[in-house]
Short mmCIF file of C-alpha atoms in Angstrom, two decimals:
data_model
loop_
_atom_site.label_atom_id
_atom_site.label_comp_id
_atom_site.label_asym_id
_atom_site.label_seq_id
_atom_site.Cartn_x
_atom_site.Cartn_y
_atom_site.Cartn_z
CA MET A 131 -34.22 -8.21 13.67
CA THR A 132 -33.55 -9.33 17.08
CA SER A 133 -36.56 -8.70 19.29
CA ASN A 134 -34.92 -9.66 22.65
CA PRO A 135 -33.37 -6.14 24.13
CA ILE A 136 -30.58 -8.13 26.07
CA ALA A 137 -29.30 -9.65 22.63
CA ARG A 138 -29.71 -6.29 21.04
CA ASN A 139 -27.65 -4.81 23.84
CA LEU A 140 -24.94 -7.44 23.72
CA ASP A 141 -24.94 -6.92 19.71
CA MET A 142 -24.52 -2.96 20.21
CA GLN A 143 -21.51 -3.55 22.93
CA SER A 144 -19.75 -6.03 20.46
CA SER A 145 -20.00 -3.48 17.83
CA VAL A 146 -18.63 -0.85 19.77
CA SER A 147 -15.75 -2.87 20.89
CA SER A 148 -14.95 -3.88 17.37
CA THR A 149 -14.91 -0.39 16.39
CA ARG A 150 -12.62 0.53 19.15
CA GLU A 151 -10.00 -2.48 17.90
CA LEU A 152 -10.37 -1.36 14.24
CA ALA A 153 -9.58 2.47 15.24
CA HIS A 154 -6.88 1.42 18.22
CA LEU A 155 -4.97 -0.53 15.08
CA ALA A 156 -5.69 1.86 12.00
CA TRP A 157 -4.70 5.04 13.15
CA PRO A 158 -1.04 4.17 13.79
CA MET A 159 -0.83 2.35 10.42
CA LEU A 160 -2.48 5.48 8.96
CA VAL A 161 0.28 7.43 10.65
CA ALA A 162 3.17 5.07 8.98
CA GLN A 163 1.70 5.20 5.60
CA LEU A 164 1.84 8.77 5.52
CA ALA A 165 5.15 8.86 6.44
CA MET A 166 6.16 6.60 3.85
CA MET A 167 4.54 8.91 1.48
CA ALA A 168 6.26 11.91 2.81
CA ASN A 169 9.79 10.42 1.99
CA ALA A 170 8.99 10.69 -1.95
CA VAL A 171 7.82 14.15 -1.30
CA ILE A 172 11.15 15.11 0.40
CA ASP A 173 13.02 13.56 -2.31
CA THR A 174 11.32 15.52 -5.12
CA ALA A 175 11.34 18.74 -3.27
CA MET A 176 15.29 18.59 -2.45
CA ALA A 177 15.96 17.75 -6.32
CA GLY A 178 13.93 20.35 -7.28
CA ARG A 179 16.52 22.80 -5.40
CA LEU A 180 19.31 21.15 -7.94
CA SER A 181 18.25 21.29 -11.31
CA VAL A 182 15.26 20.38 -13.82
CA ILE A 183 17.36 17.20 -14.85
CA ASP A 184 17.78 16.23 -11.16
CA LEU A 185 14.13 16.76 -10.55
CA ALA A 186 13.34 14.55 -13.83
CA ALA A 187 15.73 11.85 -13.09
CA VAL A 188 14.56 11.73 -9.17
CA GLY A 189 10.77 11.39 -10.26
CA ILE A 190 11.72 8.85 -13.25
CA ALA A 191 14.09 6.70 -11.20
CA ALA A 192 11.60 6.88 -8.28
CA SER A 193 8.60 5.45 -10.30
CA ILE A 194 10.72 2.83 -11.74
CA MET A 195 12.17 1.76 -8.48
CA ALA A 196 8.86 1.68 -6.54
CA THR A 197 6.85 -0.02 -9.45
CA VAL A 198 9.68 -2.85 -9.32
CA LEU A 199 10.29 -2.94 -5.37
CA MET A 200 6.61 -2.47 -4.51
CA SER A 201 5.57 -5.09 -6.60
CA LEU A 202 7.77 -7.53 -5.28
CA VAL A 203 7.39 -6.54 -1.43
CA SER A 204 3.72 -6.69 -1.91
CA VAL A 205 3.88 -10.53 -1.87
CA LEU A 206 5.02 -10.23 1.63
CA LEU A 207 1.48 -8.76 2.36
CA ALA A 208 0.66 -12.26 2.87
CA LEU A 209 2.79 -12.56 6.28
CA PRO A 210 0.22 -10.45 8.36
CA PRO A 211 -2.53 -12.52 7.92
CA ILE A 212 -0.52 -15.72 8.32
CA ILE A 213 0.60 -14.57 11.25
CA ALA A 214 -2.55 -13.38 12.51
CA HIS A 215 -4.19 -16.86 12.17
CA LEU A 216 -1.08 -18.58 13.99
CA TYR A 217 -1.14 -15.79 16.77
CA GLY A 218 -4.92 -16.15 17.31
CA ALA A 219 -4.69 -20.07 17.26
CA GLU A 220 -2.02 -19.78 20.20
CA LYS A 221 0.76 -21.03 18.10
CA ARG A 222 3.21 -18.80 19.25
CA ALA A 223 6.53 -20.99 18.11
CA ASP A 224 5.12 -21.65 14.56
CA VAL A 225 5.04 -17.53 14.32
CA GLY A 226 8.91 -17.86 14.41
CA ARG A 227 9.43 -20.50 11.90
CA GLU A 228 6.78 -18.77 9.38
CA ILE A 229 9.08 -15.48 9.92
CA HIS A 230 12.36 -17.84 9.06
CA GLN A 231 10.75 -19.00 6.05
CA GLY A 232 9.49 -15.50 5.02
CA ILE A 233 13.07 -14.45 5.10
CA TRP A 234 14.12 -17.01 2.65
CA ILE A 235 11.07 -16.08 0.23
CA SER A 236 12.64 -12.46 0.90
CA LEU A 237 16.11 -13.41 -0.11
CA MET A 238 14.68 -14.83 -3.63
CA LEU A 239 12.47 -11.79 -3.96
CA ALA A 240 15.14 -9.23 -3.10
CA LEU A 241 17.68 -10.73 -5.93
CA VAL A 242 14.98 -10.41 -8.59
CA ALA A 243 14.49 -6.81 -7.35
CA ILE A 244 18.40 -6.38 -7.51
CA LEU A 245 18.96 -7.79 -10.85
CA LEU A 246 16.06 -5.37 -12.34
CA LEU A 247 17.45 -2.46 -10.75
CA ARG A 248 20.96 -2.81 -11.99
CA PHE A 249 19.81 -4.15 -15.31
CA PRO A 250 16.88 -1.11 -16.11
CA GLY A 251 17.26 -1.43 -20.08
CA PRO A 252 13.69 -2.07 -20.76
CA PHE A 253 12.42 0.81 -18.31
CA ILE A 254 14.88 3.11 -19.96
CA ALA A 255 13.58 2.24 -23.47
CA ILE A 256 10.25 2.80 -22.75
CA SER A 257 11.23 6.35 -21.42
CA GLN A 258 13.17 7.55 -24.16
CA LEU A 259 15.29 9.63 -21.92
CA GLN A 260 17.90 12.38 -22.65
CA PRO A 261 21.31 11.00 -22.16
CA ALA A 262 22.06 13.44 -19.26
CA VAL A 263 18.91 12.23 -17.33
CA GLU A 264 19.46 8.45 -18.23
CA ILE A 265 22.99 8.68 -16.63
CA LYS A 266 21.47 10.10 -13.30
CA VAL A 267 18.46 7.62 -13.70
CA ARG A 268 20.81 4.70 -14.09
CA ALA A 269 23.30 6.06 -10.89
CA TYR A 270 20.05 6.38 -8.93
CA LEU A 271 18.62 2.83 -9.60
CA THR A 272 22.09 1.36 -8.70
CA ALA A 273 22.46 3.12 -5.26
CA SER A 274 19.01 1.94 -4.65
CA SER A 275 19.77 -1.69 -5.29
CA TRP A 276 21.89 -1.79 -2.28
CA GLY A 277 18.93 -0.87 0.04
CA VAL A 278 16.78 -3.62 -1.23
CA PRO A 279 17.59 -6.20 1.33
CA ALA A 280 17.16 -4.00 4.08
CA ALA A 281 13.54 -3.07 2.53
CA PHE A 282 12.62 -6.55 2.55
CA ALA A 283 13.82 -7.24 6.39
CA LEU A 284 11.80 -4.23 7.31
CA ARG A 285 8.46 -5.44 5.55
CA LEU A 286 8.97 -8.73 7.50
CA PHE A 287 9.40 -6.66 10.49
CA PHE A 288 6.31 -4.78 9.64
CA GLY A 289 4.28 -8.07 8.81
CA LEU A 290 5.19 -9.53 12.40
CA SER A 291 4.11 -6.94 14.42
CA MET A 292 0.94 -5.93 12.41
CA GLY A 293 0.16 -9.84 12.53
CA ILE A 294 0.26 -9.78 16.12
CA GLY A 295 -1.67 -6.55 16.44
CA ARG A 296 1.12 -4.10 17.36
CA PRO A 297 1.13 -1.43 14.55
CA ARG A 298 2.89 1.03 17.15
CA PRO A 299 6.66 -0.07 16.58
CA VAL A 300 5.83 -0.24 12.74
CA MET A 301 4.56 3.79 13.14
CA PHE A 302 7.78 4.86 15.64
CA PHE A 303 10.12 3.38 12.98
CA ASN A 304 8.62 4.83 9.68
CA LEU A 305 8.60 8.24 11.75
CA LEU A 306 12.09 7.87 12.67
CA SER A 307 13.14 6.98 9.31
CA LEU A 308 11.13 10.33 8.06
CA ALA A 309 13.06 12.41 10.69
CA ILE A 310 16.51 11.04 9.24
CA LYS A 311 15.67 11.44 5.49
CA ILE A 312 16.30 15.06 5.26
CA PRO A 313 19.79 15.22 6.72
CA LEU A 314 20.92 12.36 4.89
CA ASN A 315 19.58 13.91 1.78
CA ALA A 316 21.54 16.82 2.48
CA LEU A 317 24.40 14.81 3.31
CA PHE A 318 24.66 13.01 0.21
CA MET A 319 22.93 15.38 -2.25
CA TYR A 320 24.11 18.40 -1.56
CA GLY A 321 27.67 17.35 -0.17
CA VAL A 322 27.67 18.46 3.33
CA SER A 323 30.48 18.14 5.50
CA GLY A 324 32.84 17.73 2.86
CA LEU A 325 31.66 15.14 1.27
CA PRO A 326 31.35 15.27 -3.06
CA ALA A 327 27.82 16.40 -3.85
CA MET A 328 26.12 13.52 -5.77
CA ASP A 329 22.95 15.01 -7.01
CA ALA A 330 19.86 13.23 -7.56
CA PRO A 331 21.82 9.69 -7.04
CA GLY A 332 22.36 10.99 -3.81
CA ALA A 333 18.83 10.91 -2.76
CA ALA A 334 18.97 6.83 -3.45
CA VAL A 335 22.22 6.68 -1.37
CA ALA A 336 20.35 8.53 1.60
CA THR A 337 17.16 6.04 1.18
CA SER A 338 19.49 2.83 1.00
CA ALA A 339 21.69 4.05 4.15
CA ASP A 340 18.14 4.77 5.95
CA ALA A 341 16.51 1.67 4.91
CA TRP A 342 19.55 -0.11 6.69
CA LEU A 343 19.69 1.81 9.72
CA MET A 344 15.89 1.19 10.41
CA ALA A 345 16.25 -2.75 9.51
CA VAL A 346 19.29 -2.87 12.22
CA ILE A 347 17.40 -1.02 14.70
CA ALA A 348 14.34 -2.45 14.25
CA TRP A 349 15.30 -6.27 14.60
CA ALA A 350 17.87 -5.25 17.33
CA TRP A 351 14.70 -3.72 18.99
CA CYS A 352 12.68 -6.83 18.07
CA LEU A 353 14.85 -9.56 18.94
CA ASN A 354 15.47 -7.99 22.81
CA HIS A 355 11.88 -7.02 23.52
CA PRO A 356 10.00 -9.23 25.71
CA ASP A 357 7.01 -9.11 23.70
CA TYR A 358 8.62 -10.62 21.07
CA ALA A 359 10.35 -13.43 23.08
CA GLU A 360 7.37 -15.82 22.88
CA PHE A 361 7.81 -16.49 19.11
CA GLY A 362 11.28 -17.96 19.31
CA LEU A 363 12.81 -15.54 16.50
CA ARG A 364 16.23 -16.42 18.16
CA ARG A 365 16.47 -19.92 18.18
CA ARG A 366 18.18 -22.29 15.29
CA PHE A 367 17.25 -20.89 11.91
CA ALA A 368 15.13 -22.95 10.04
CA ALA A 369 16.11 -24.40 7.00
CA PRO A 370 13.42 -23.95 3.52
CA ASN A 371 10.45 -25.80 4.16
CA LEU A 372 8.93 -26.03 0.64
CA ALA A 373 5.42 -26.92 1.89
CA ALA A 374 5.68 -23.46 3.83
CA ILE A 375 7.16 -21.50 1.14
CA ARG A 376 4.45 -22.96 -1.28
CA GLU A 377 1.69 -21.95 1.10
CA PHE A 378 3.05 -18.31 1.73
CA LEU A 379 3.24 -18.01 -2.19
CA LYS A 380 0.05 -19.28 -2.81
CA LEU A 381 -1.43 -16.32 -1.17
CA GLY A 382 1.19 -13.55 -1.83
CA ILE A 383 1.57 -14.15 -5.28
CA PRO A 384 -1.97 -13.32 -6.05
CA ILE A 385 -1.64 -10.13 -3.88
CA GLY A 386 1.26 -9.15 -5.72
CA LEU A 387 -0.33 -9.21 -9.04
CA THR A 388 -3.55 -7.67 -7.81
CA PHE A 389 -1.02 -4.66 -6.90
CA ILE A 390 0.58 -4.79 -10.08
CA ALA A 391 -2.83 -4.62 -12.16
CA ASP A 392 -4.24 -1.87 -9.77
CA VAL A 393 -0.85 0.42 -10.21
CA THR A 394 -0.60 -0.05 -14.02
CA ALA A 395 -4.33 0.61 -14.36
CA PHE A 396 -3.83 4.07 -13.13
CA THR A 397 0.03 4.66 -14.19
CA PHE A 398 -1.58 3.98 -17.76
CA MET A 399 -4.52 6.32 -17.46
CA ALA A 400 -2.14 9.16 -16.60
CA LEU A 401 0.22 8.49 -19.60
CA PHE A 402 -3.07 8.38 -21.96
CA ILE A 403 -4.49 11.76 -20.15
CA ALA A 404 -0.68 13.30 -20.76
CA ARG A 405 -1.52 13.06 -24.43
CA LEU A 406 -4.28 16.02 -23.93
CA GLY A 407 -1.59 18.80 -23.07
CA PRO A 408 -0.06 19.64 -19.80
CA VAL A 409 -2.91 21.66 -18.55
CA VAL A 410 -5.15 18.59 -18.55
CA SER A 411 -2.21 16.32 -17.30
CA GLY A 412 -1.44 18.78 -14.54
CA ALA A 413 -5.21 18.76 -12.98
CA HIS A 414 -5.27 14.83 -13.32
CA GLN A 415 -2.24 14.83 -11.11
CA ILE A 416 -3.86 16.79 -8.64
CA ALA A 417 -7.01 14.55 -8.56
CA ALA A 418 -4.79 11.74 -8.52
CA ASN A 419 -2.76 12.92 -5.67
CA LEU A 420 -5.90 13.77 -3.62
CA ALA A 421 -7.30 9.95 -4.32
CA ALA A 422 -4.03 8.43 -3.41
CA LEU A 423 -4.15 10.70 -0.08
CA ALA A 424 -7.51 9.63 0.63
CA PHE A 425 -6.84 5.84 0.02
CA MET A 426 -4.58 5.98 2.99
CA ILE A 427 -7.59 6.01 5.34
CA PRO A 428 -9.36 2.81 4.01
CA LEU A 429 -6.21 1.17 3.37
CA SER A 430 -5.03 1.52 7.07
CA LEU A 431 -8.69 0.51 8.41
CA GLY A 432 -8.45 -2.60 5.73
CA ASN A 433 -5.24 -3.89 7.34
CA ALA A 434 -6.56 -3.60 10.65
CA THR A 435 -9.51 -5.35 9.80
CA SER A 436 -7.38 -8.14 8.00
CA ILE A 437 -5.38 -8.74 11.40
CA LEU A 438 -8.63 -8.99 13.40
CA VAL A 439 -10.36 -11.01 11.08
CA GLY A 440 -7.31 -13.49 11.01
CA GLN A 441 -6.67 -13.57 14.82
CA ALA A 442 -10.52 -14.08 15.12
CA LEU A 443 -10.28 -16.95 12.57
CA GLY A 444 -7.38 -18.22 13.94
CA ALA A 445 -9.13 -18.32 17.34
CA GLY A 446 -11.90 -20.24 15.92
CA GLN A 447 -14.44 -17.43 16.07
CA PRO A 448 -15.81 -17.16 12.46
CA ALA A 449 -18.99 -15.27 13.72
CA ARG A 450 -16.50 -12.66 15.32
CA ALA A 451 -14.43 -12.49 11.84
CA ARG A 452 -17.57 -11.86 9.83
CA ARG A 453 -19.10 -9.29 12.05
CA ILE A 454 -15.19 -7.38 12.05
CA SER A 455 -15.32 -7.40 8.23
CA TRP A 456 -18.65 -5.69 8.23
CA GLU A 457 -17.75 -3.60 10.86
CA GLY A 458 -14.75 -2.17 8.92
CA ILE A 459 -16.69 -1.90 5.79
CA ARG A 460 -19.19 0.32 7.96
CA LEU A 461 -16.49 2.46 9.41
CA GLY A 462 -14.80 2.65 6.23
CA MET A 463 -17.57 4.19 4.16
CA ALA A 464 -19.07 6.60 6.77
CA ILE A 465 -15.50 8.49 6.84
CA ALA A 466 -15.64 8.03 2.92
CA VAL A 467 -18.98 9.96 2.81
CA ALA A 468 -17.60 12.70 4.98
CA LEU A 469 -14.32 12.84 2.55
CA CYS A 470 -16.78 13.06 -0.58
CA LEU A 471 -18.55 16.07 0.78
CA ILE A 472 -15.36 17.70 1.67
CA PHE A 473 -13.77 17.19 -1.96
CA ARG A 474 -17.46 18.25 -3.48
CA LEU A 475 -17.83 21.51 -1.52
CA GLY A 476 -14.11 22.31 -1.18
CA ALA A 477 -13.09 21.57 -4.61
CA PRO A 478 -12.21 25.31 -5.71
CA GLN A 479 -10.04 25.97 -2.22
CA ILE A 480 -8.36 22.79 -2.87
CA ALA A 481 -7.50 23.40 -6.49
CA SER A 482 -6.22 26.61 -5.22
CA PHE A 483 -4.05 25.19 -2.74
CA TYR A 484 -2.17 23.24 -5.51
CA THR A 485 -1.75 25.44 -8.24
CA THR A 486 -1.67 29.29 -8.89
CA ASP A 487 -2.59 28.85 -12.60
CA HIS A 488 -6.19 29.50 -13.33
CA ARG A 489 -6.56 27.15 -16.48
CA VAL A 490 -5.25 24.33 -14.60
CA GLN A 491 -7.68 25.39 -11.41
CA ALA A 492 -10.69 25.06 -13.78
CA MET A 493 -9.88 21.90 -15.24
CA ALA A 494 -9.01 20.25 -11.81
CA ILE A 495 -12.44 21.50 -9.81
CA PRO A 496 -14.51 19.13 -11.50
CA LEU A 497 -12.27 16.23 -11.47
CA ILE A 498 -11.70 16.77 -7.65
CA ALA A 499 -15.57 16.34 -7.22
CA MET A 500 -15.12 13.11 -9.07
CA VAL A 501 -12.41 11.84 -6.76
CA GLY A 502 -15.07 12.08 -3.82
CA LEU A 503 -16.75 9.85 -5.73
CA TYR A 504 -14.42 7.44 -6.71
CA HIS A 505 -12.92 7.41 -3.01
CA LEU A 506 -16.35 5.98 -2.05
CA GLY A 507 -15.73 3.06 -4.26
CA ASP A 508 -12.19 2.88 -3.18
CA ALA A 509 -12.80 2.58 0.41
CA LEU A 510 -15.35 -0.19 -0.04
CA GLN A 511 -13.01 -2.64 -2.10
CA ALA A 512 -9.83 -1.22 0.08
CA VAL A 513 -11.50 -2.42 3.36
CA THR A 514 -13.23 -5.46 1.69
CA VAL A 515 -9.94 -6.88 -0.06
CA ASN A 516 -8.09 -6.82 3.11
CA ALA A 517 -10.92 -8.55 4.93
CA LEU A 518 -10.56 -11.29 2.31
CA ARG A 519 -6.97 -11.54 3.15
CA GLY A 520 -7.68 -12.31 6.37
CA TYR A 521 -9.66 -15.18 5.09
CA LYS A 522 -6.65 -15.94 2.98
CA LYS A 523 -8.69 -15.51 -0.10
CA SER A 524 -6.51 -13.36 -2.59
CA VAL A 525 -6.88 -15.50 -6.15
CA VAL A 526 -10.60 -14.12 -6.90
CA PRO A 527 -9.56 -10.76 -6.00
CA MET A 528 -6.61 -10.77 -8.16
CA ALA A 529 -9.21 -11.85 -11.26
CA ILE A 530 -11.69 -9.05 -10.36
CA TYR A 531 -9.09 -6.47 -10.19
CA THR A 532 -7.32 -7.35 -13.44
CA VAL A 533 -10.58 -7.92 -15.59
CA THR A 534 -12.64 -4.86 -14.10
CA LEU A 535 -9.85 -2.31 -13.88
CA TRP A 536 -8.16 -2.99 -17.21
CA VAL A 537 -11.55 -3.63 -19.39
CA PRO A 538 -14.21 -1.33 -18.24
CA GLY A 539 -11.77 0.88 -16.18
CA LEU A 540 -8.86 1.62 -18.30
CA GLY A 541 -10.54 0.54 -21.37
CA GLY A 542 -13.80 2.90 -20.84
CA GLY A 543 -11.67 5.64 -19.89
CA ILE A 544 -9.77 5.34 -23.54
CA VAL A 545 -13.28 5.13 -25.30
CA LEU A 546 -14.84 7.98 -23.36
CA GLY A 547 -12.05 10.11 -23.08
CA LEU A 548 -10.43 10.00 -26.33
CA THR A 549 -13.14 8.63 -28.69
CA ASN A 550 -16.36 9.89 -30.17
CA ALA A 551 -18.16 6.48 -29.82
CA PHE A 552 -20.50 7.79 -26.98
CA GLY A 553 -20.56 11.59 -28.14
CA PRO A 554 -18.01 14.14 -27.99
CA ALA A 555 -14.60 12.81 -26.60
CA ARG A 556 -14.81 13.80 -22.80
CA GLY A 557 -11.11 13.92 -22.17
CA ALA A 558 -9.95 13.78 -18.56
CA PRO A 559 -13.49 13.51 -17.19
CA GLY A 560 -14.18 10.37 -19.30
CA PHE A 561 -11.26 8.69 -17.93
CA TRP A 562 -12.27 9.38 -14.02
CA LEU A 563 -16.02 8.19 -15.06
CA ALA A 564 -14.83 5.05 -16.08
CA ALA A 565 -12.45 4.75 -13.28
CA ILE A 566 -15.52 5.73 -10.82
CA ALA A 567 -17.75 2.77 -12.48
CA SER A 568 -14.68 0.04 -12.41
CA ILE A 569 -13.92 0.76 -8.79
CA TRP A 570 -17.39 0.35 -7.75
CA LEU A 571 -17.87 -2.71 -9.83
CA VAL A 572 -14.40 -3.84 -7.91
CA GLY A 573 -15.84 -3.09 -4.53
CA GLY A 574 -19.69 -4.23 -5.23
CA LEU A 575 -18.14 -7.57 -6.47
CA MET A 576 -15.62 -8.00 -3.63
CA ALA A 577 -18.31 -7.41 -0.95
CA LEU A 578 -20.45 -10.01 -2.50
CA TYR A 579 -17.87 -12.57 -2.34
CA LEU A 580 -16.87 -11.58 1.14
CA ASP A 581 -20.48 -12.31 2.18
CA VAL A 582 -20.28 -15.62 0.56
CA VAL A 583 -17.03 -16.49 2.09
CA SER A 584 -17.66 -15.39 5.60
CA LYS A 585 -20.91 -17.19 5.62
CA LYS A 586 -19.48 -20.12 4.54
CA HIS A 587 -17.09 -20.13 7.45
CA CYS A 588 -20.04 -19.71 9.95
CA ALA A 589 -21.81 -22.42 8.61
CA PRO A 590 -21.81 -25.38 10.72
#
């Protein structure tokens, strides 16, 4: 501990400053993330007013679309830390060139996404859909494919804005997108103003139209805004640079694979729990929804941490990058502890908010309390993995995620939840016990790796 009172005062001031910077960047990102989640809620609610078939079609098709699109778009999560490094190093002209290379990468990824959405046979085969539902799912995915290029264009704009520490435009355009989603859905799903009703596929048409509107507006605003002029985005478009693309993908592909490992482990957990019946599955869905909502907070804080770490490293300030990393973790864990207590103490009230079925409520209450424990580990790993992305480290986190979430996580859940290997099968609580253990293991290993990486950067 530092004995010099002046040094202690400077450390305290530096910590307060870092916390303010993190909060300043994180809250607009949180609003933006919640706005994105609300789009799916709107589609589900409006499809539910049509028919059971339309509701099922939207749920299944949206899951397929999200899996395909987010698995590929997540590769572009490499952009914010790359831009942050360049911005911190005062290499403004290189920021524009990096965006140009990002466009080439996006075109390749978008083509893959379009093909998968246009030819969804493997996904349909797994789902074993009724013919009436399959027709609408295929129509939904085809309509979604038209919006793929716009979705990637928006992600490039978001990556640029976040990388330079300006998340408020991202928040604004996500809120604007949310505001026009309901009238667009009504227009295409219900056939307002004389247009034919397209039912469930109309939600995808609305999403694609929304994405194109936002992409055009966002980039038109960006290219004409004086704060973005220094990056030379209007200059002659750069040809593909294989070295730059390779460097981008070296960071981006492991991030994408990490995302896939995380999402698939949670998806298969839900599929296995579904075997236990609709009451147990419903209770699990409540718990899973709470976990996803709570995750938005450390995710936003982690994104802010990644940006500030990248900018500090680009500016040649490794000590500041390390300090920001651990300040982000401390702040994230403090918020997580508060949420854990809320889930533990308010579990009965939360369960009754989600459902009036007393059987589902009784099953959900202990799971909600477990979500609080799960969230503590989830918050630790979310901030830590994003701090590591600020250091441009993604391969080791990918390996940690894949092995830990699938082996002790999902594998342990199957053993504890569905078998008698360690006493009577515990059902859904068994899956959550394994998930808690695995996410804490992920967070702990990631924190140890961050400590090693950050110390190495600080070494003379």
